[in-house]
PDB file of C-alpha atoms in Angstrom:
ATOM      1  CA  UNK A   1     150.079  41.521 179.668  1.00  0.00           C
ATOM      2  CA  UNK A   2     153.672  40.017 181.668  1.00  0.00           C
ATOM      3  CA  UNK A   3     152.935  39.977 184.864  1.00  0.00           C
ATOM      4  CA  UNK A   4     149.725  37.183 183.361  1.00  0.00           C
ATOM      5  CA  UNK A   5     151.996  35.854 181.052  1.00  0.00           C
ATOM      6  CA  UNK A   6     155.152  36.263 184.187  1.00  0.00           C
ATOM      7  CA  UNK A   7     152.520  33.942 186.927  1.00  0.00           C
ATOM      8  CA  UNK A   8     151.661  31.516 184.311  1.00  0.00           C
ATOM      9  CA  UNK A   9     155.643  30.243 183.813  1.00  0.00           C
ATOM     10  CA  UNK A  10     155.540  30.503 187.417  1.00  0.00           C
ATOM     11  CA  UNK A  11     152.536  28.873 188.572  1.00  0.00           C
ATOM     12  CA  UNK A  12     153.306  25.676 185.810  1.00  0.00           C
ATOM     13  CA  UNK A  13     156.903  26.033 184.678  1.00  0.00           C
ATOM     14  CA  UNK A  14     156.942  26.526 181.459  1.00  0.00           C
ATOM     15  CA  UNK A  15     153.979  27.670 178.832  1.00  0.00           C
ATOM     16  CA  UNK A  16     153.618  25.703 175.813  1.00  0.00           C
ATOM     17  CA  UNK A  17     150.835  26.941 173.760  1.00  0.00           C
ATOM     18  CA  UNK A  18     149.503  30.423 173.172  1.00  0.00           C
ATOM     19  CA  UNK A  19     146.125  31.384 172.516  1.00  0.00           C
ATOM     20  CA  UNK A  20     144.893  34.937 171.672  1.00  0.00           C
ATOM     21  CA  UNK A  21     140.795  35.255 171.656  1.00  0.00           C
ATOM     22  CA  UNK A  22     139.477  38.547 171.912  1.00  0.00           C
ATOM     23  CA  UNK A  23     136.902  39.592 169.439  1.00  0.00           C
ATOM     24  CA  UNK A  24     134.660  42.908 169.488  1.00  0.00           C
ATOM     25  CA  UNK A  25     133.097  44.935 166.297  1.00  0.00           C
ATOM     26  CA  UNK A  26     130.655  48.670 166.233  1.00  0.00           C
ATOM     27  CA  UNK A  27     128.874  46.862 163.469  1.00  0.00           C
ATOM     28  CA  UNK A  28     128.752  50.636 161.613  1.00  0.00           C
ATOM     29  CA  UNK A  29     129.808  52.259 158.236  1.00  0.00           C
ATOM     30  CA  UNK A  30     132.658  54.001 158.206  1.00  0.00           C
ATOM     31  CA  UNK A  31     130.828  57.445 157.513  1.00  0.00           C
ATOM     32  CA  UNK A  32     129.346  56.933 160.956  1.00  0.00           C
ATOM     33  CA  UNK A  33     132.667  56.162 162.907  1.00  0.00           C
ATOM     34  CA  UNK A  34     131.934  58.310 166.672  1.00  0.00           C
ATOM     35  CA  UNK A  35     135.606  59.280 168.077  1.00  0.00           C
ATOM     36  CA  UNK A  36     137.910  56.635 169.006  1.00  0.00           C
ATOM     37  CA  UNK A  37     135.359  53.624 167.531  1.00  0.00           C
ATOM     38  CA  UNK A  38     137.939  51.823 165.929  1.00  0.00           C
ATOM     39  CA  UNK A  39     140.334  52.549 168.706  1.00  0.00           C
ATOM     40  CA  UNK A  40     138.913  50.308 170.514  1.00  0.00           C
ATOM     41  CA  UNK A  41     138.543  47.716 168.068  1.00  0.00           C
ATOM     42  CA  UNK A  42     142.226  47.960 167.924  1.00  0.00           C
ATOM     43  CA  UNK A  43     142.927  47.842 172.004  1.00  0.00           C
ATOM     44  CA  UNK A  44     140.987  44.649 171.841  1.00  0.00           C
ATOM     45  CA  UNK A  45     140.766  42.790 168.971  1.00  0.00           C
ATOM     46  CA  UNK A  46     144.739  43.283 168.091  1.00  0.00           C
ATOM     47  CA  UNK A  47     146.581  45.567 170.584  1.00  0.00           C
ATOM     48  CA  UNK A  48     145.631  42.479 173.476  1.00  0.00           C
ATOM     49  CA  UNK A  49     146.658  40.304 170.674  1.00  0.00           C
ATOM     50  CA  UNK A  50     150.601  42.171 170.118  1.00  0.00           C
ATOM     51  CA  UNK A  51     151.069  42.246 174.257  1.00  0.00           C
ATOM     52  CA  UNK A  52     150.193  38.897 175.335  1.00  0.00           C
ATOM     53  CA  UNK A  53     152.385  37.245 172.997  1.00  0.00           C
ATOM     54  CA  UNK A  54     155.394  39.534 172.579  1.00  0.00           C
ATOM     55  CA  UNK A  55     154.816  38.684 176.445  1.00  0.00           C
ATOM     56  CA  UNK A  56     154.772  34.717 176.371  1.00  0.00           C
ATOM     57  CA  UNK A  57     157.198  34.668 173.282  1.00  0.00           C
ATOM     58  CA  UNK A  58     159.281  35.453 176.243  1.00  0.00           C
ATOM     59  CA  UNK A  59     159.467  32.245 177.967  1.00  0.00           C
ATOM     60  CA  UNK A  60     158.688  30.400 174.941  1.00  0.00           C
ATOM     61  CA  UNK A  61     162.121  31.725 173.520  1.00  0.00           C
ATOM     62  CA  UNK A  62     164.172  30.381 176.855  1.00  0.00           C
ATOM     63  CA  UNK A  63     162.128  27.185 176.461  1.00  0.00           C
ATOM     64  CA  UNK A  64     162.358  26.656 172.667  1.00  0.00           C
ATOM     65  CA  UNK A  65     159.543  25.768 171.679  1.00  0.00           C
ATOM     66  CA  UNK A  66     156.439  27.340 172.001  1.00  0.00           C
ATOM     67  CA  UNK A  67     152.612  27.122 169.363  1.00  0.00           C
ATOM     68  CA  UNK A  68     150.849  30.575 169.401  1.00  0.00           C
ATOM     69  CA  UNK A  69     147.765  30.222 168.027  1.00  0.00           C
ATOM     70  CA  UNK A  70     145.810  34.118 166.764  1.00  0.00           C
ATOM     71  CA  UNK A  71     142.104  33.727 166.610  1.00  0.00           C
ATOM     72  CA  UNK A  72     140.329  35.867 163.673  1.00  0.00           C
ATOM     73  CA  UNK A  73     137.375  36.018 161.088  1.00  0.00           C
ATOM     74  CA  UNK A  74     136.838  34.851 157.643  1.00  0.00           C
ATOM     75  CA  UNK A  75     135.722  39.109 157.893  1.00  0.00           C
ATOM     76  CA  UNK A  76     139.042  39.052 157.948  1.00  0.00           C
ATOM     77  CA  UNK A  77     139.624  38.170 154.435  1.00  0.00           C
ATOM     78  CA  UNK A  78     136.666  39.289 152.403  1.00  0.00           C
ATOM     79  CA  UNK A  79     135.525  42.207 154.841  1.00  0.00           C
ATOM     80  CA  UNK A  80     131.736  42.817 154.785  1.00  0.00           C
ATOM     81  CA  UNK A  81     129.617  45.638 154.730  1.00  0.00           C
ATOM     82  CA  UNK A  82     129.045  47.590 157.942  1.00  0.00           C
ATOM     83  CA  UNK A  83     132.420  45.635 159.012  1.00  0.00           C
ATOM     84  CA  UNK A  84     135.193  47.864 158.157  1.00  0.00           C
ATOM     85  CA  UNK A  85     136.946  48.791 161.075  1.00  0.00           C
ATOM     86  CA  UNK A  86     136.088  44.633 162.215  1.00  0.00           C
ATOM     87  CA  UNK A  87     137.807  43.815 159.070  1.00  0.00           C
ATOM     88  CA  UNK A  88     140.813  46.036 159.445  1.00  0.00           C
ATOM     89  CA  UNK A  89     141.577  44.684 162.809  1.00  0.00           C
ATOM     90  CA  UNK A  90     141.330  41.163 162.616  1.00  0.00           C
ATOM     91  CA  UNK A  91     142.582  40.861 158.773  1.00  0.00           C
ATOM     92  CA  UNK A  92     146.040  42.600 160.486  1.00  0.00           C
ATOM     93  CA  UNK A  93     145.828  39.642 162.693  1.00  0.00           C
ATOM     94  CA  UNK A  94     146.325  37.858 160.332  1.00  0.00           C
ATOM     95  CA  UNK A  95     149.552  39.721 158.659  1.00  0.00           C
ATOM     96  CA  UNK A  96     150.755  39.512 162.149  1.00  0.00           C
ATOM     97  CA  UNK A  97     150.919  36.090 162.438  1.00  0.00           C
ATOM     98  CA  UNK A  98     152.177  35.042 159.562  1.00  0.00           C
ATOM     99  CA  UNK A  99     154.836  37.989 160.487  1.00  0.00           C
ATOM    100  CA  UNK A 100     155.866  36.201 164.473  1.00  0.00           C
ATOM    101  CA  UNK A 101     155.931  32.490 162.196  1.00  0.00           C
ATOM    102  CA  UNK A 102     158.887  34.286 160.318  1.00  0.00           C
ATOM    103  CA  UNK A 103     160.121  35.993 163.140  1.00  0.00           C
ATOM    104  CA  UNK A 104     159.897  33.042 166.000  1.00  0.00           C
ATOM    105  CA  UNK A 105     160.156  29.468 163.839  1.00  0.00           C
ATOM    106  CA  UNK A 106     164.272  29.401 164.431  1.00  0.00           C
ATOM    107  CA  UNK A 107     162.756  29.864 167.922  1.00  0.00           C
ATOM    108  CA  UNK A 108     161.058  26.227 167.489  1.00  0.00           C
ATOM    109  CA  UNK A 109     157.625  28.708 167.728  1.00  0.00           C
ATOM    110  CA  UNK A 110     154.920  28.046 166.134  1.00  0.00           C
ATOM    111  CA  UNK A 111     152.463  30.800 165.447  1.00  0.00           C
ATOM    112  CA  UNK A 112     149.409  30.023 162.890  1.00  0.00           C
ATOM    113  CA  UNK A 113     145.055  31.363 162.901  1.00  0.00           C
ATOM    114  CA  UNK A 114     141.996  30.312 162.868  1.00  0.00           C
ATOM    115  CA  UNK A 115     139.403  32.819 160.935  1.00  0.00           C
ATOM    116  CA  UNK A 116     135.807  31.406 162.016  1.00  0.00           C
ATOM    117  CA  UNK A 117     132.905  31.864 159.694  1.00  0.00           C
ATOM    118  CA  UNK A 118     129.807  32.021 161.394  1.00  0.00           C
ATOM    119  CA  UNK A 119     129.488  29.692 164.708  1.00  0.00           C
ATOM    120  CA  UNK A 120     126.568  29.602 166.895  1.00  0.00           C
ATOM    121  CA  UNK A 121     127.019  31.610 169.653  1.00  0.00           C
ATOM    122  CA  UNK A 122     125.163  34.408 172.057  1.00  0.00           C
ATOM    123  CA  UNK A 123     125.787  36.784 169.790  1.00  0.00           C
ATOM    124  CA  UNK A 124     124.297  34.675 166.460  1.00  0.00           C
ATOM    125  CA  UNK A 125     121.266  33.164 168.705  1.00  0.00           C
ATOM    126  CA  UNK A 126     119.848  36.262 169.835  1.00  0.00           C
ATOM    127  CA  UNK A 127     119.263  36.486 165.954  1.00  0.00           C
ATOM    128  CA  UNK A 128     116.014  36.040 163.868  1.00  0.00           C
ATOM    129  CA  UNK A 129     115.643  32.868 163.212  1.00  0.00           C
ATOM    130  CA  UNK A 130     114.864  34.865 159.346  1.00  0.00           C
ATOM    131  CA  UNK A 131     118.296  36.441 159.676  1.00  0.00           C
ATOM    132  CA  UNK A 132     119.983  32.720 161.084  1.00  0.00           C
ATOM    133  CA  UNK A 133     118.455  31.107 157.781  1.00  0.00           C
ATOM    134  CA  UNK A 134     119.438  33.551 155.065  1.00  0.00           C
ATOM    135  CA  UNK A 135     122.848  32.882 156.871  1.00  0.00           C
ATOM    136  CA  UNK A 136     122.992  29.254 156.417  1.00  0.00           C
ATOM    137  CA  UNK A 137     121.570  29.687 152.996  1.00  0.00           C
ATOM    138  CA  UNK A 138     124.943  31.476 151.816  1.00  0.00           C
ATOM    139  CA  UNK A 139     127.659  28.896 153.810  1.00  0.00           C
ATOM    140  CA  UNK A 140     128.116  25.893 151.739  1.00  0.00           C
ATOM    141  CA  UNK A 141     127.439  23.657 154.104  1.00  0.00           C
ATOM    142  CA  UNK A 142     124.351  25.545 155.090  1.00  0.00           C
ATOM    143  CA  UNK A 143     124.847  26.006 158.611  1.00  0.00           C
ATOM    144  CA  UNK A 144     126.421  27.992 161.600  1.00  0.00           C
ATOM    145  CA  UNK A 145     129.322  25.819 162.943  1.00  0.00           C
ATOM    146  CA  UNK A 146     130.181  25.306 166.617  1.00  0.00           C
ATOM    147  CA  UNK A 147     132.300  26.298 169.020  1.00  0.00           C
ATOM    148  CA  UNK A 148     133.530  22.727 169.357  1.00  0.00           C
ATOM    149  CA  UNK A 149     134.457  22.757 165.568  1.00  0.00           C
ATOM    150  CA  UNK A 150     136.548  25.710 166.384  1.00  0.00           C
ATOM    151  CA  UNK A 151     138.601  24.660 170.014  1.00  0.00           C
ATOM    152  CA  UNK A 152     139.177  20.817 168.214  1.00  0.00           C
ATOM    153  CA  UNK A 153     141.361  22.799 165.220  1.00  0.00           C
ATOM    154  CA  UNK A 154     142.690  24.898 167.814  1.00  0.00           C
ATOM    155  CA  UNK A 155     143.916  22.054 169.385  1.00  0.00           C
ATOM    156  CA  UNK A 156     144.953  20.467 166.627  1.00  0.00           C
ATOM    157  CA  UNK A 157     147.067  23.630 166.132  1.00  0.00           C
ATOM    158  CA  UNK A 158     148.225  23.348 169.626  1.00  0.00           C
ATOM    159  CA  UNK A 159     149.415  19.376 168.634  1.00  0.00           C
ATOM    160  CA  UNK A 160     152.484  17.978 167.870  1.00  0.00           C
ATOM    161  CA  UNK A 161     150.121  16.594 165.228  1.00  0.00           C
ATOM    162  CA  UNK A 162     150.484  20.608 163.234  1.00  0.00           C
ATOM    163  CA  UNK A 163     154.274  20.213 163.816  1.00  0.00           C
ATOM    164  CA  UNK A 164     155.684  21.365 160.194  1.00  0.00           C
ATOM    165  CA  UNK A 165     152.842  23.696 160.688  1.00  0.00           C
ATOM    166  CA  UNK A 166     153.427  27.778 160.792  1.00  0.00           C
ATOM    167  CA  UNK A 167     152.090  30.877 158.893  1.00  0.00           C
ATOM    168  CA  UNK A 168     148.705  29.460 158.394  1.00  0.00           C
ATOM    169  CA  UNK A 169     145.541  30.854 158.319  1.00  0.00           C
ATOM    170  CA  UNK A 170     143.298  27.210 159.278  1.00  0.00           C
ATOM    171  CA  UNK A 171     139.046  28.198 157.249  1.00  0.00           C
ATOM    172  CA  UNK A 172     136.664  27.370 159.785  1.00  0.00           C
ATOM    173  CA  UNK A 173     133.594  28.876 157.702  1.00  0.00           C
ATOM    174  CA  UNK A 174     131.535  25.563 155.928  1.00  0.00           C
ATOM    175  CA  UNK A 175     133.223  27.005 152.602  1.00  0.00           C
ATOM    176  CA  UNK A 176     131.509  30.144 153.233  1.00  0.00           C
ATOM    177  CA  UNK A 177     135.449  31.458 152.244  1.00  0.00           C
ATOM    178  CA  UNK A 178     135.528  30.086 148.271  1.00  0.00           C
ATOM    179  CA  UNK A 179     131.936  31.012 148.287  1.00  0.00           C
TER     180      UNK A 179
END
């Protein structure tokens, strides 16, 4: 991560925005988790966020500005059956983000989360129509979100329009978190 951050800084002269968007899940009841499953999820979902944020924040501190946006999940806030390991990793990202928002604010760096709900992706497209309909029925807006809707929220948080927002989570889930 340190070499990646150095390469980006050398290529562009500065690093203004970091978007951490890594995620994987091994869905199963906790009692059936295999040795190493939780470590694998934490490595991808949480440790990668920590390591890249650490590497990039050093450059942002020197330039006294920056925006860090971490993708979490509605599941990190609500939990979900069969996803205890995933939920724990995504919930930890939210706590991590709140902490670094405080740590880095004095250097002009903002840190926020975007927590998508069910979004149309290759993974959701592989679900049967019946499953997608059942999911949509539980969402107040009665549909899955789009990647563009999530990207627009990330772009907003990266922009100067969000210059007074830090330590927050923007929930992009069609109202699912409220129901």
